[in-house]
Every structure is written in structure tokens, then in C-alpha cells.
PDB file of C-alpha atoms and ligand atoms in Angstrom:
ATOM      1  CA  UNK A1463      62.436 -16.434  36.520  1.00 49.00           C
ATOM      2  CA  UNK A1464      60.689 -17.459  33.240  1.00 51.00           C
ATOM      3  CA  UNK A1465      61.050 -21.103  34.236  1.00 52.00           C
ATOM      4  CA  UNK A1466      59.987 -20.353  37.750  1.00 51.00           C
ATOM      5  CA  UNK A1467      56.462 -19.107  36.566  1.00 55.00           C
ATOM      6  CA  UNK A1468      55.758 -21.739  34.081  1.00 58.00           C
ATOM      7  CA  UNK A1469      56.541 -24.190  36.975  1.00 61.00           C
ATOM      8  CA  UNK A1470      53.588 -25.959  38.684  1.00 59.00           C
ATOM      9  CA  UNK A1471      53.998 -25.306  42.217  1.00 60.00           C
ATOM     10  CA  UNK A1472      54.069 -21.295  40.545  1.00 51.00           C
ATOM     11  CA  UNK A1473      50.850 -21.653  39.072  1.00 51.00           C
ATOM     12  CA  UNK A1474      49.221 -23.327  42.070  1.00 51.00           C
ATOM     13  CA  UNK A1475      50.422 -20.893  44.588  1.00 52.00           C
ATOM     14  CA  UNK A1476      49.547 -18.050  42.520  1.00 54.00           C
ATOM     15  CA  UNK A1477      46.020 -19.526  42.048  1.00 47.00           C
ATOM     16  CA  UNK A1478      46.095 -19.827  45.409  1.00 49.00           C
ATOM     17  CA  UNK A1479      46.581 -16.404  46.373  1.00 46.00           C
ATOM     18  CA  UNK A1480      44.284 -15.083  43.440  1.00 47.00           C
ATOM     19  CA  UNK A1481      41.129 -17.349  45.581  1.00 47.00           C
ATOM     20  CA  UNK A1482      42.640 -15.859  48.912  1.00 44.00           C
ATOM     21  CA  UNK A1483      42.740 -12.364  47.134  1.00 46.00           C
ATOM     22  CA  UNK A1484      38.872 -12.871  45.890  1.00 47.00           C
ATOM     23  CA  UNK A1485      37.575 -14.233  49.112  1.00 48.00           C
ATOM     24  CA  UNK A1486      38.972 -11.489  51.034  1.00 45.00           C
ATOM     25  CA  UNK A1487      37.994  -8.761  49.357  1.00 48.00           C
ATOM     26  CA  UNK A1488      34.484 -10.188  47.999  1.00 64.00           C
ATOM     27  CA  UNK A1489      35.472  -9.919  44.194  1.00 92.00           C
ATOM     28  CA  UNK A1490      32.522 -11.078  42.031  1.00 97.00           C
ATOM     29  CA  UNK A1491      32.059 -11.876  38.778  1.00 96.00           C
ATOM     30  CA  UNK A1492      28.108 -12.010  38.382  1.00 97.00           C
ATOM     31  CA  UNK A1493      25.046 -11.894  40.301  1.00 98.00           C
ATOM     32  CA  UNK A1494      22.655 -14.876  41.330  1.00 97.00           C
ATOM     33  CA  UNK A1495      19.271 -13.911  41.780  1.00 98.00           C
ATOM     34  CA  UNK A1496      17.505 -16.857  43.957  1.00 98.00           C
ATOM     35  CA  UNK A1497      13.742 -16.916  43.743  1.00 98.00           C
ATOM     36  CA  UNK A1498      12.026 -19.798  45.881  1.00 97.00           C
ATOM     37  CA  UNK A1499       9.066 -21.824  46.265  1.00 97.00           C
ATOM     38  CA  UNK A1500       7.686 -20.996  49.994  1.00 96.00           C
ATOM     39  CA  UNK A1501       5.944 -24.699  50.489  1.00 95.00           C
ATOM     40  CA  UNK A1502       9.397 -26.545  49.654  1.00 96.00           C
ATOM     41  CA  UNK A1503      11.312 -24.675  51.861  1.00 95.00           C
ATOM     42  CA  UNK A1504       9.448 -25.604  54.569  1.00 92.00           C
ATOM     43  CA  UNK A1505       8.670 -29.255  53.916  1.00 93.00           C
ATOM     44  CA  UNK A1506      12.134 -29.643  53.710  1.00 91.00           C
ATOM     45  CA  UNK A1507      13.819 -28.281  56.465  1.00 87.00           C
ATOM     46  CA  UNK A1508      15.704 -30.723  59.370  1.00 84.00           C
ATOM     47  CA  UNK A1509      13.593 -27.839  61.992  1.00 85.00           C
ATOM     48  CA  UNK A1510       9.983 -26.679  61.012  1.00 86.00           C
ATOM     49  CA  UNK A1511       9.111 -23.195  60.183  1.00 89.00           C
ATOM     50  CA  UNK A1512       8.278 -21.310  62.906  1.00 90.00           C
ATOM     51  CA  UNK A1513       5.660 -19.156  61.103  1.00 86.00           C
ATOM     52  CA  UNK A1514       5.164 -20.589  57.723  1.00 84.00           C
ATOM     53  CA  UNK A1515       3.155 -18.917  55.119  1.00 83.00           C
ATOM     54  CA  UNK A1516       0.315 -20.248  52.710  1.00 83.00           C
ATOM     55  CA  UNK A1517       2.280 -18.069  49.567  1.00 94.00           C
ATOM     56  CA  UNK A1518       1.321 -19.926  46.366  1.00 96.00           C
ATOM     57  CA  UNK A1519       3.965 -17.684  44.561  1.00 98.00           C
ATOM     58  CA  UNK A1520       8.145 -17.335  44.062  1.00 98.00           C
ATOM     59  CA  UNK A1521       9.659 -14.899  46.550  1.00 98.00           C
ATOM     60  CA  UNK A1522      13.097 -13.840  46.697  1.00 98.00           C
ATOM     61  CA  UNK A1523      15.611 -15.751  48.875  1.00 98.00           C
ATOM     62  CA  UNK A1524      18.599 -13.037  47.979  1.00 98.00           C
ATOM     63  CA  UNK A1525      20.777 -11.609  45.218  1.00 98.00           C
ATOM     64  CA  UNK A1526      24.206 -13.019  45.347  1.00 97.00           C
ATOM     65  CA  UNK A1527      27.281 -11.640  44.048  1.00 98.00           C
ATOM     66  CA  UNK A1528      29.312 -15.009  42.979  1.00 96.00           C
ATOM     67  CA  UNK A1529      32.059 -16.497  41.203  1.00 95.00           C
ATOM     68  CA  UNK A1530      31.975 -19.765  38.576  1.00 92.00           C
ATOM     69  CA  UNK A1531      34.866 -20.922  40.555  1.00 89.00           C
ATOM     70  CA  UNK A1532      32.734 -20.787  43.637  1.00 87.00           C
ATOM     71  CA  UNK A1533      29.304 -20.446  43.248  1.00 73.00           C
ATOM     72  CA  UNK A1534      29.148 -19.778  46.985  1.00 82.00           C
ATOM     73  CA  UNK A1535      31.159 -17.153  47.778  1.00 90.00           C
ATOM     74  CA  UNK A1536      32.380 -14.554  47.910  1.00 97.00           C
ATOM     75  CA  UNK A1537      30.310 -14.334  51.653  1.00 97.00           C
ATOM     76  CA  UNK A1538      30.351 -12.681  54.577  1.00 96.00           C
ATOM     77  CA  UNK A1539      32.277  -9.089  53.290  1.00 97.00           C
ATOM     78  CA  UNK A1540      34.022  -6.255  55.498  1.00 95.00           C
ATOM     79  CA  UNK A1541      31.179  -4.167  54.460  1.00 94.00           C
ATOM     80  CA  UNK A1542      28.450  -1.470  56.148  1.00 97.00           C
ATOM     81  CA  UNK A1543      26.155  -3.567  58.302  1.00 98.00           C
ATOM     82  CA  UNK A1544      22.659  -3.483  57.554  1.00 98.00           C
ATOM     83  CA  UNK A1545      20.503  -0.328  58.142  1.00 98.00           C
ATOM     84  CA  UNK A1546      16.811  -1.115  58.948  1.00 97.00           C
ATOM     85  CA  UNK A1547      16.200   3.285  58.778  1.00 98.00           C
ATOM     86  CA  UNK A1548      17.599   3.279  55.417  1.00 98.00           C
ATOM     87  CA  UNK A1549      15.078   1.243  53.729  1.00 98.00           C
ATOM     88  CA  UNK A1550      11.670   3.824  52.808  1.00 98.00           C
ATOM     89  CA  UNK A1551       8.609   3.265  54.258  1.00 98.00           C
ATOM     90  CA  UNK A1552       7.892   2.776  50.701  1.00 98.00           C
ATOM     91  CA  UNK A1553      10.582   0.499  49.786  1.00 98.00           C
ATOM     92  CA  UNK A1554       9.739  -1.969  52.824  1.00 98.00           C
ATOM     93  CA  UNK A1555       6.223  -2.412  51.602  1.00 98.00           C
ATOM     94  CA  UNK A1556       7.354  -3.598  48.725  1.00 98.00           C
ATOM     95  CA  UNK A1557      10.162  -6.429  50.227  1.00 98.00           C
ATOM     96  CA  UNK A1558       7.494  -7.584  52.412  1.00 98.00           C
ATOM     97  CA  UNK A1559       5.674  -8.653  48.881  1.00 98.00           C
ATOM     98  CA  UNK A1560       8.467  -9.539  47.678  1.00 98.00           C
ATOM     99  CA  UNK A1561      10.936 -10.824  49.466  1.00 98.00           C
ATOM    100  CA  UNK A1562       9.248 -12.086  52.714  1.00 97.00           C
ATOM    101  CA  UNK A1563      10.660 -14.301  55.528  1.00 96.00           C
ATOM    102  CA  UNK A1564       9.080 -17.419  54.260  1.00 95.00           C
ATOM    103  CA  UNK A1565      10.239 -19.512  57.891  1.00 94.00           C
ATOM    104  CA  UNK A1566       9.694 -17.492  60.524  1.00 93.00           C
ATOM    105  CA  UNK A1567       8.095 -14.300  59.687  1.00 95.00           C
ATOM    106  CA  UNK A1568      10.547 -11.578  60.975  1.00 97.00           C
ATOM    107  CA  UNK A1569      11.145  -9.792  57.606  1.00 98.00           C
ATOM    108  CA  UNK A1570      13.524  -7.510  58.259  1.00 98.00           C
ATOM    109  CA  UNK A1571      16.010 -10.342  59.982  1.00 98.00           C
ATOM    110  CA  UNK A1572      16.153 -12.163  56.548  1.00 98.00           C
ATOM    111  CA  UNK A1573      16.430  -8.789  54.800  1.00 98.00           C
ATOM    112  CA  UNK A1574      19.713  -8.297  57.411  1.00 98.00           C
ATOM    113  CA  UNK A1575      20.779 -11.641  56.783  1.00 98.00           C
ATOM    114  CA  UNK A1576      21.055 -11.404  53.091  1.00 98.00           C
ATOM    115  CA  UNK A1577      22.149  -8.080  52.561  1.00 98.00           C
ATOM    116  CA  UNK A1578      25.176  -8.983  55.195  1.00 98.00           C
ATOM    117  CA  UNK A1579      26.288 -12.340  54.094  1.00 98.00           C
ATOM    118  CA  UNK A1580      25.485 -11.362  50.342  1.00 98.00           C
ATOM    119  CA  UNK A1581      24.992  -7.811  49.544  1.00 98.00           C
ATOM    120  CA  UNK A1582      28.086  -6.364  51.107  1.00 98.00           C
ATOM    121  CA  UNK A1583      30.448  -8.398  48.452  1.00 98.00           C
ATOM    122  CA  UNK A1584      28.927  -6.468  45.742  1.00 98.00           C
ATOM    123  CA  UNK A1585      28.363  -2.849  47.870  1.00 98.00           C
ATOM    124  CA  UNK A1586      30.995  -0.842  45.243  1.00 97.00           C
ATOM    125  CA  UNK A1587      28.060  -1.769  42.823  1.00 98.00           C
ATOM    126  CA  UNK A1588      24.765  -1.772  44.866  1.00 98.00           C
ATOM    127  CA  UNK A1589      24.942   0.506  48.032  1.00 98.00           C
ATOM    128  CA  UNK A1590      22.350  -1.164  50.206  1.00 98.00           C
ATOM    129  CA  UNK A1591      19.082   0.471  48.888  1.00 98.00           C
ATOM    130  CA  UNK A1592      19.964  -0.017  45.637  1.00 98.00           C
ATOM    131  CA  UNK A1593      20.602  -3.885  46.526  1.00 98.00           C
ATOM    132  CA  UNK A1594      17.006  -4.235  47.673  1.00 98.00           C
ATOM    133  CA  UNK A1595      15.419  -1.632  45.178  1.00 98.00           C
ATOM    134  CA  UNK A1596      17.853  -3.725  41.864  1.00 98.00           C
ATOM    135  CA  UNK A1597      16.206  -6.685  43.550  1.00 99.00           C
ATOM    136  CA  UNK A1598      12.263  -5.880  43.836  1.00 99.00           C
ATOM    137  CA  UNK A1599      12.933  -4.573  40.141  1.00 98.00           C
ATOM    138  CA  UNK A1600      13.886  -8.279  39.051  1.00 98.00           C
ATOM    139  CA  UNK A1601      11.517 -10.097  40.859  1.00 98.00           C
ATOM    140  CA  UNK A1602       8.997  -7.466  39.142  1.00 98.00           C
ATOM    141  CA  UNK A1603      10.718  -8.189  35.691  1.00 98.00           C
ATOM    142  CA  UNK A1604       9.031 -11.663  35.538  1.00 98.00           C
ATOM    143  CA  UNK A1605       6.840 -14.070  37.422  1.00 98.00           C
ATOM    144  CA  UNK A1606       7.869 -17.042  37.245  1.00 98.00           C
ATOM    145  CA  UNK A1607       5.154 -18.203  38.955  1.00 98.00           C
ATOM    146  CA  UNK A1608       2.746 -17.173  35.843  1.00 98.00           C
ATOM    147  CA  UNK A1609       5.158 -18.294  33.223  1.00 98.00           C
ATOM    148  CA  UNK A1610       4.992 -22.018  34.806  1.00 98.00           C
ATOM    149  CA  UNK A1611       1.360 -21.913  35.126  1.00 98.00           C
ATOM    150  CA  UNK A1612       0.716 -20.594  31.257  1.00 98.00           C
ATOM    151  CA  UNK A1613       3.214 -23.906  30.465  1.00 98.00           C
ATOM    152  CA  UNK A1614       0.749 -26.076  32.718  1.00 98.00           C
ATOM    153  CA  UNK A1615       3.580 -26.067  35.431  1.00 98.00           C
ATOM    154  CA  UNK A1616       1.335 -25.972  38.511  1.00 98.00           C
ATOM    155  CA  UNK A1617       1.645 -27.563  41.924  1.00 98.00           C
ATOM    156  CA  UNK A1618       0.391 -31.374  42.352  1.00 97.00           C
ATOM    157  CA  UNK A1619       1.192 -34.019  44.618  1.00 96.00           C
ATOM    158  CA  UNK A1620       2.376 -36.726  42.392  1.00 97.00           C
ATOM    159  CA  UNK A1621       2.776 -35.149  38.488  1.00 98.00           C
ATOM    160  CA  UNK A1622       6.366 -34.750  37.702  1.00 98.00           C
ATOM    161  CA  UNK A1623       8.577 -32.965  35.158  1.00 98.00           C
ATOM    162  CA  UNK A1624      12.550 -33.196  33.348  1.00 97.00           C
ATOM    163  CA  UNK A1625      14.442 -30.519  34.096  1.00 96.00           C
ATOM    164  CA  UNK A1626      13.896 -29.526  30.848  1.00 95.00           C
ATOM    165  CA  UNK A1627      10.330 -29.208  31.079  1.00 97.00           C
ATOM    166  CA  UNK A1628      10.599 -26.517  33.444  1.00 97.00           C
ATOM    167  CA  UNK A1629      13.333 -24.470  32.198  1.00 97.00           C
ATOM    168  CA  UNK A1630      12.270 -24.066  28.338  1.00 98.00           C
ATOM    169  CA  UNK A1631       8.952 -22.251  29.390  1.00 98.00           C
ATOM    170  CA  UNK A1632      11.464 -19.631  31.722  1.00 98.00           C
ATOM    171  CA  UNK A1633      13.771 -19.648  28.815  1.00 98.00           C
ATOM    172  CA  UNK A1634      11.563 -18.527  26.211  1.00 98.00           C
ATOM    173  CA  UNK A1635      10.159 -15.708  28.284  1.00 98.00           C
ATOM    174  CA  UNK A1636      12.778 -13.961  29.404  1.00 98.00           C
ATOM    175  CA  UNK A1637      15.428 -15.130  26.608  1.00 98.00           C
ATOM    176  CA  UNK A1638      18.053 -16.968  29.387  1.00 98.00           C
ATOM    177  CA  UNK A1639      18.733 -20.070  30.318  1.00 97.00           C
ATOM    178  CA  UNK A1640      18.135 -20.012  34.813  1.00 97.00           C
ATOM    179  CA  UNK A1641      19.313 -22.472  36.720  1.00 97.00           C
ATOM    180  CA  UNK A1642      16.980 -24.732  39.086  1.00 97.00           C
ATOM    181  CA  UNK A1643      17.754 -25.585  42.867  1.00 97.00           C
ATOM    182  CA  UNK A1644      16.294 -28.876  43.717  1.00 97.00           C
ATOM    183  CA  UNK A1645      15.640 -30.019  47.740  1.00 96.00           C
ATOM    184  CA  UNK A1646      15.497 -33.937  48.605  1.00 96.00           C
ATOM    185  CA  UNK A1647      12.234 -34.891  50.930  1.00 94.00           C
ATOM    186  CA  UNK A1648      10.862 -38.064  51.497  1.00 92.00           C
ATOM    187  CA  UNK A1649      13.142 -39.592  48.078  1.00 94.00           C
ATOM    188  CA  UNK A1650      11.421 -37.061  45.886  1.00 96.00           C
ATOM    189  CA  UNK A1651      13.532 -34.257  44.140  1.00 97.00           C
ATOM    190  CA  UNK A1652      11.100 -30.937  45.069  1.00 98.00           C
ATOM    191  CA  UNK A1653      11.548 -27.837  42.740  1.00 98.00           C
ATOM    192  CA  UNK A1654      12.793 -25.506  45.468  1.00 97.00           C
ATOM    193  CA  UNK A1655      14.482 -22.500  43.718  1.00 98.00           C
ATOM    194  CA  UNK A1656      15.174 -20.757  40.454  1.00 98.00           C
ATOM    195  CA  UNK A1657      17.821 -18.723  39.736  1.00 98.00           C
ATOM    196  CA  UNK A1658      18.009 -15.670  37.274  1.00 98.00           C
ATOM    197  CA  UNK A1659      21.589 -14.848  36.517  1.00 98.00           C
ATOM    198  CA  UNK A1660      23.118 -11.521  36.156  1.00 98.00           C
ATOM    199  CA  UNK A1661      26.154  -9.910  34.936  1.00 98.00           C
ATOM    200  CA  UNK A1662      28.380  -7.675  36.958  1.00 98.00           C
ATOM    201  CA  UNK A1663      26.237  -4.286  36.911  1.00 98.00           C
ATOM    202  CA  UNK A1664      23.388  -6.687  37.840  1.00 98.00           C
ATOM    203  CA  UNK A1665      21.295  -4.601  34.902  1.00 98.00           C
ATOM    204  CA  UNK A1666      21.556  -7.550  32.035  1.00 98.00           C
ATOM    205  CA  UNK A1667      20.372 -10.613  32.727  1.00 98.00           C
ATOM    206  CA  UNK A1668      22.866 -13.587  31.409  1.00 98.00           C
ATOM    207  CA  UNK A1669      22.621 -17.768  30.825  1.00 98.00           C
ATOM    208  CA  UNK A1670      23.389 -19.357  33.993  1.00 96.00           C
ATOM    209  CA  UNK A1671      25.905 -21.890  34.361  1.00 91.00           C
ATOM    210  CA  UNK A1672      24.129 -25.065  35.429  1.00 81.00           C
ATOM    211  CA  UNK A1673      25.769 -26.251  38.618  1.00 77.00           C
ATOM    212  CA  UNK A1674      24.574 -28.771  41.135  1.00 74.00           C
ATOM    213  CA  UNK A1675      20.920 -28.178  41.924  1.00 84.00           C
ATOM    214  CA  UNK A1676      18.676 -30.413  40.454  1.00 95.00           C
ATOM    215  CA  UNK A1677      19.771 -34.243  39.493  1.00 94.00           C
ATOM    216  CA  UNK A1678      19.100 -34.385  35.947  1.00 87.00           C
ATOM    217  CA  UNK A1679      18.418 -37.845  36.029  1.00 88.00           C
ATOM    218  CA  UNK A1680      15.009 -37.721  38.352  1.00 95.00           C
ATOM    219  CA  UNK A1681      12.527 -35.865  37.564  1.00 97.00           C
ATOM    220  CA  UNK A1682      10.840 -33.086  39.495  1.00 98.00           C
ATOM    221  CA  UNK A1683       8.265 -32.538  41.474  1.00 98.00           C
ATOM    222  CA  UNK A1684       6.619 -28.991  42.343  1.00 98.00           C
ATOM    223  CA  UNK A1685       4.587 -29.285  45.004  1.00 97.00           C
TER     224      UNK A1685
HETATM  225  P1  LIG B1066      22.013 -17.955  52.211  1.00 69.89           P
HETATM  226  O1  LIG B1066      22.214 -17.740  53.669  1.00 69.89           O
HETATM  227  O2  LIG B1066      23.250 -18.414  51.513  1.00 69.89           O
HETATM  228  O3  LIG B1066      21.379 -16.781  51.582  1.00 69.89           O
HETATM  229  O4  LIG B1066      20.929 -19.116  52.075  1.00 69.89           O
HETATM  230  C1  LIG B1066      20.839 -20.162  52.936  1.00 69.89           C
HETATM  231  C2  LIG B1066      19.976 -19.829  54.125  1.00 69.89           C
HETATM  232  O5  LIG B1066      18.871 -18.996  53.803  1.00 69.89           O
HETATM  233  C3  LIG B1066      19.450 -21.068  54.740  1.00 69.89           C
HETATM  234  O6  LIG B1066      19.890 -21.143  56.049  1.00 69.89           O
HETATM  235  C4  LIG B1066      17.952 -20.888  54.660  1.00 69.89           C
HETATM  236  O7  LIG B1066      17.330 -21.429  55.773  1.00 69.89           O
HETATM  237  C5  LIG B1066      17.805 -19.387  54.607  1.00 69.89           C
HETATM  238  N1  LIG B1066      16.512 -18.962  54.087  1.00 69.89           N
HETATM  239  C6  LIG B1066      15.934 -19.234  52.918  1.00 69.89           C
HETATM  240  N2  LIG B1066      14.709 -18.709  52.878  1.00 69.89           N
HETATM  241  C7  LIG B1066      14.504 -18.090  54.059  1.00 69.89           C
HETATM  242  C8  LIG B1066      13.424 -17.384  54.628  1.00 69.89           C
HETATM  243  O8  LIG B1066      12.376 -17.185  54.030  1.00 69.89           O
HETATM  244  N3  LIG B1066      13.632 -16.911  55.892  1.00 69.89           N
HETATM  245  C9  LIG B1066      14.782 -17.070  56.577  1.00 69.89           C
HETATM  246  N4  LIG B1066      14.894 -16.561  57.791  1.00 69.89           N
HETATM  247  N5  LIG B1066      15.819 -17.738  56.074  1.00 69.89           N
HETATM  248  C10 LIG B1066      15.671 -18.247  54.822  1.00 69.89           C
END
């Protein structure tokens, strides 16, 4: 037996079932919390945006329970559907500052979308008005936004910046290292999306792993 689970074929089929057993039931080890740039998102998608909005300021794009393995899943959960009536009158005013539909204006079908691809891995943590309230709270923690502008980080057509140059000013203001999400458009790399990371409880923010995102070899633009 001893020599059966030092064997290879063991350790792969046990890893194996360990990624079936955390896909299945939406294990996570720490939170992504995506923040975009409005104007990139929709210069860069294949199919305009329907209703597109002048915002000059990082919303949310979601709060994802994920795994370094997989920074992509766990997705898609067996959990409670979203509830439009459980979200206060209060509560929504504040998402549609927030965390607005950037694409095609319907709010509360990107607030559905998120919270059921995303927020039901994590619902043993964050029931689904604590998802959005947890979330509101960290987009209030910083602006990002502000803490590019006071590093002379603004939008302009052809200026560009390292990776580095971006990240140190985040860095020193909240004390973590986020990751950046870069889109392609027109062979310029466009700052899309910065990510605050999060650990388990989603109450302490944490480094960030840098995965794919931005090339670090081509420098940014922020449009
Ligand atoms: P995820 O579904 O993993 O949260 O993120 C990917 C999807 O989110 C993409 O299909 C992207 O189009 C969508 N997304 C990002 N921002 C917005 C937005 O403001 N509105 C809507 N409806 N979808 C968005």
C-alpha cells in the first residue's frame, strides 16, 4: 500500500480527484476582487456595447472566489440563485455607483450574472447580501482611480507606462501588491482591470499572485 501511494499514477489520480472534488463543490482558497476601466472594456470587445457609459472611474466587474491552481474557477456553483428582492433599496443605490453594467446598462443582469457564476462558490462565507455589501465596502476602501491620478496615471491617447509604473503607486497605498488585467486593441496592450486580492474571509486584503494579464514586456496604455 505504501508503495502504491508513493507511485505516480497514485499521485496523479489523487490530484485528479482533489481538482474534481474542488470544482464540484466550489472550494476556494481566496477572493479576486476585479475593478475595471469602463472605456477599455468597450473598445475592446469583438460586439459593441449596447449602452456604453462616459464613467471616467474603476467600477467593479465581480468578486471571485478562486484557486492559484485555477485562477478561473471554481464557477458556476450548486448554489441559491440570485434574488433581485433581497438586495435594499438602499443597497442597490449603492451597486448602481458602484458596480454598474458598464456594456449594456441592465444593472441588475450583471449583478445576477456575477453573483451566480461567482458568488455562489463562496456562499458558506458571503450569503448573497453580504457578497454585494463585502464588495461596495472594497471598492469604497480605495480608489484606484485617485491613487493613479495623484501618481500622474491619467488617461491619454499615446503616453505609456511598465507594469511597474502602475502597480507601485496601488502598492504603496493600500500596502499589497494587485494584479493588472491587460486587453489587446489595435496592437496596443490597454490597462483594462485591476485586481485587489483577498484571503478566504474576504476581510484582509493579501499580495496577489501575478498571473497572465498584462505582458510585461510592452508597456501600457490607459486610455
Ligand atoms: P466573468 O463572467 O468571469 O465575471 O467575466 C467575464 C464576463 O464579464 C465577460 O463576458 C464580460 O463581457 C463580462 N463583463 C464585464 N464587465 C461587464 C459589464 O459591465 N456588463 C456586463 N453585462 N458584462 C460585463
Amino acid at each position: 500500500m505504501a508503495m502504491l501511494k508513493s507511485s505516480p499514477a497514485f499521485l496523479v489520480l489523487a490530484f485528479a480527484f482533489f481538482l474534481c472534488f474542488i470544482m464540484s463543490t466550489g472550494s476556494y482558497v481566496y477572493f479576486q476582487f476585479v475593478q475595471q476601466w469602463p472605456p477599455t472594456n468597450c473598445r475592446v470587445r469583438s460586439k459593441p456595447c449596447s449602452k456604453p457609459r462616459p464613467l471616467q472611474n474603476f467600477t467593479i466587474h465581480g468578486l471571485w472566489p478562486s484557486n492559484y491552481s485555477n485562477p478561473r474557477a471554481p464557477s458556476n456553483c450548486n448554489g441559491s440563485r440570485f434574488n433581485d428582492g433581497k438586495l435594499s433599496p438602499e443597497l442597490r443605490a449603492k451597486l448602481k455607483i458602484s458596480w454598474p453594467d458598464v456594456e449594456n446598462g441592465n444593472d441588475t443582469k450583471f449583478w445576477e450574472g456575477e453573483w451566480n457564476k461567482h458568488g455562489t462558490c463562496s456562499e458558506g462565507m458571503l450569503n448573497q447580501i453580504q457578497y454585494f455589501e463585502r464588495s461596495y465596502a472594497m471598492w469604497m476602501s480605495y480608489n484606484i482611480t485617485e491613487i493613479l491620478k495623484n501618481a500622474s496615471i491619467v488617461p491619454h491617447p499615446t503616453k505609456t507606462w511598465k507594469y511597474s509604473d502602475i502597480v507601485a503607486p496601488i502598492q504603496t497605498a493600500t500596502g499589497r501588491t494587485p494584479l493588472l488585467r491587460c486587453k489587446w486593441n489595435n496592437n496596443n496592450q490597454l490597462l483594462h482591470e485591476v485586481v485587489f486580492c483577498y484571503e478566504y474571509k474576504a476581510k484582509k486584503q493579501i499580495d496577489c499572485n501575478r498571473t497572465a494579464g498584462c505582458w510585461n514586456n510592452v508597456d501600457i496604455k490607459f486610455q
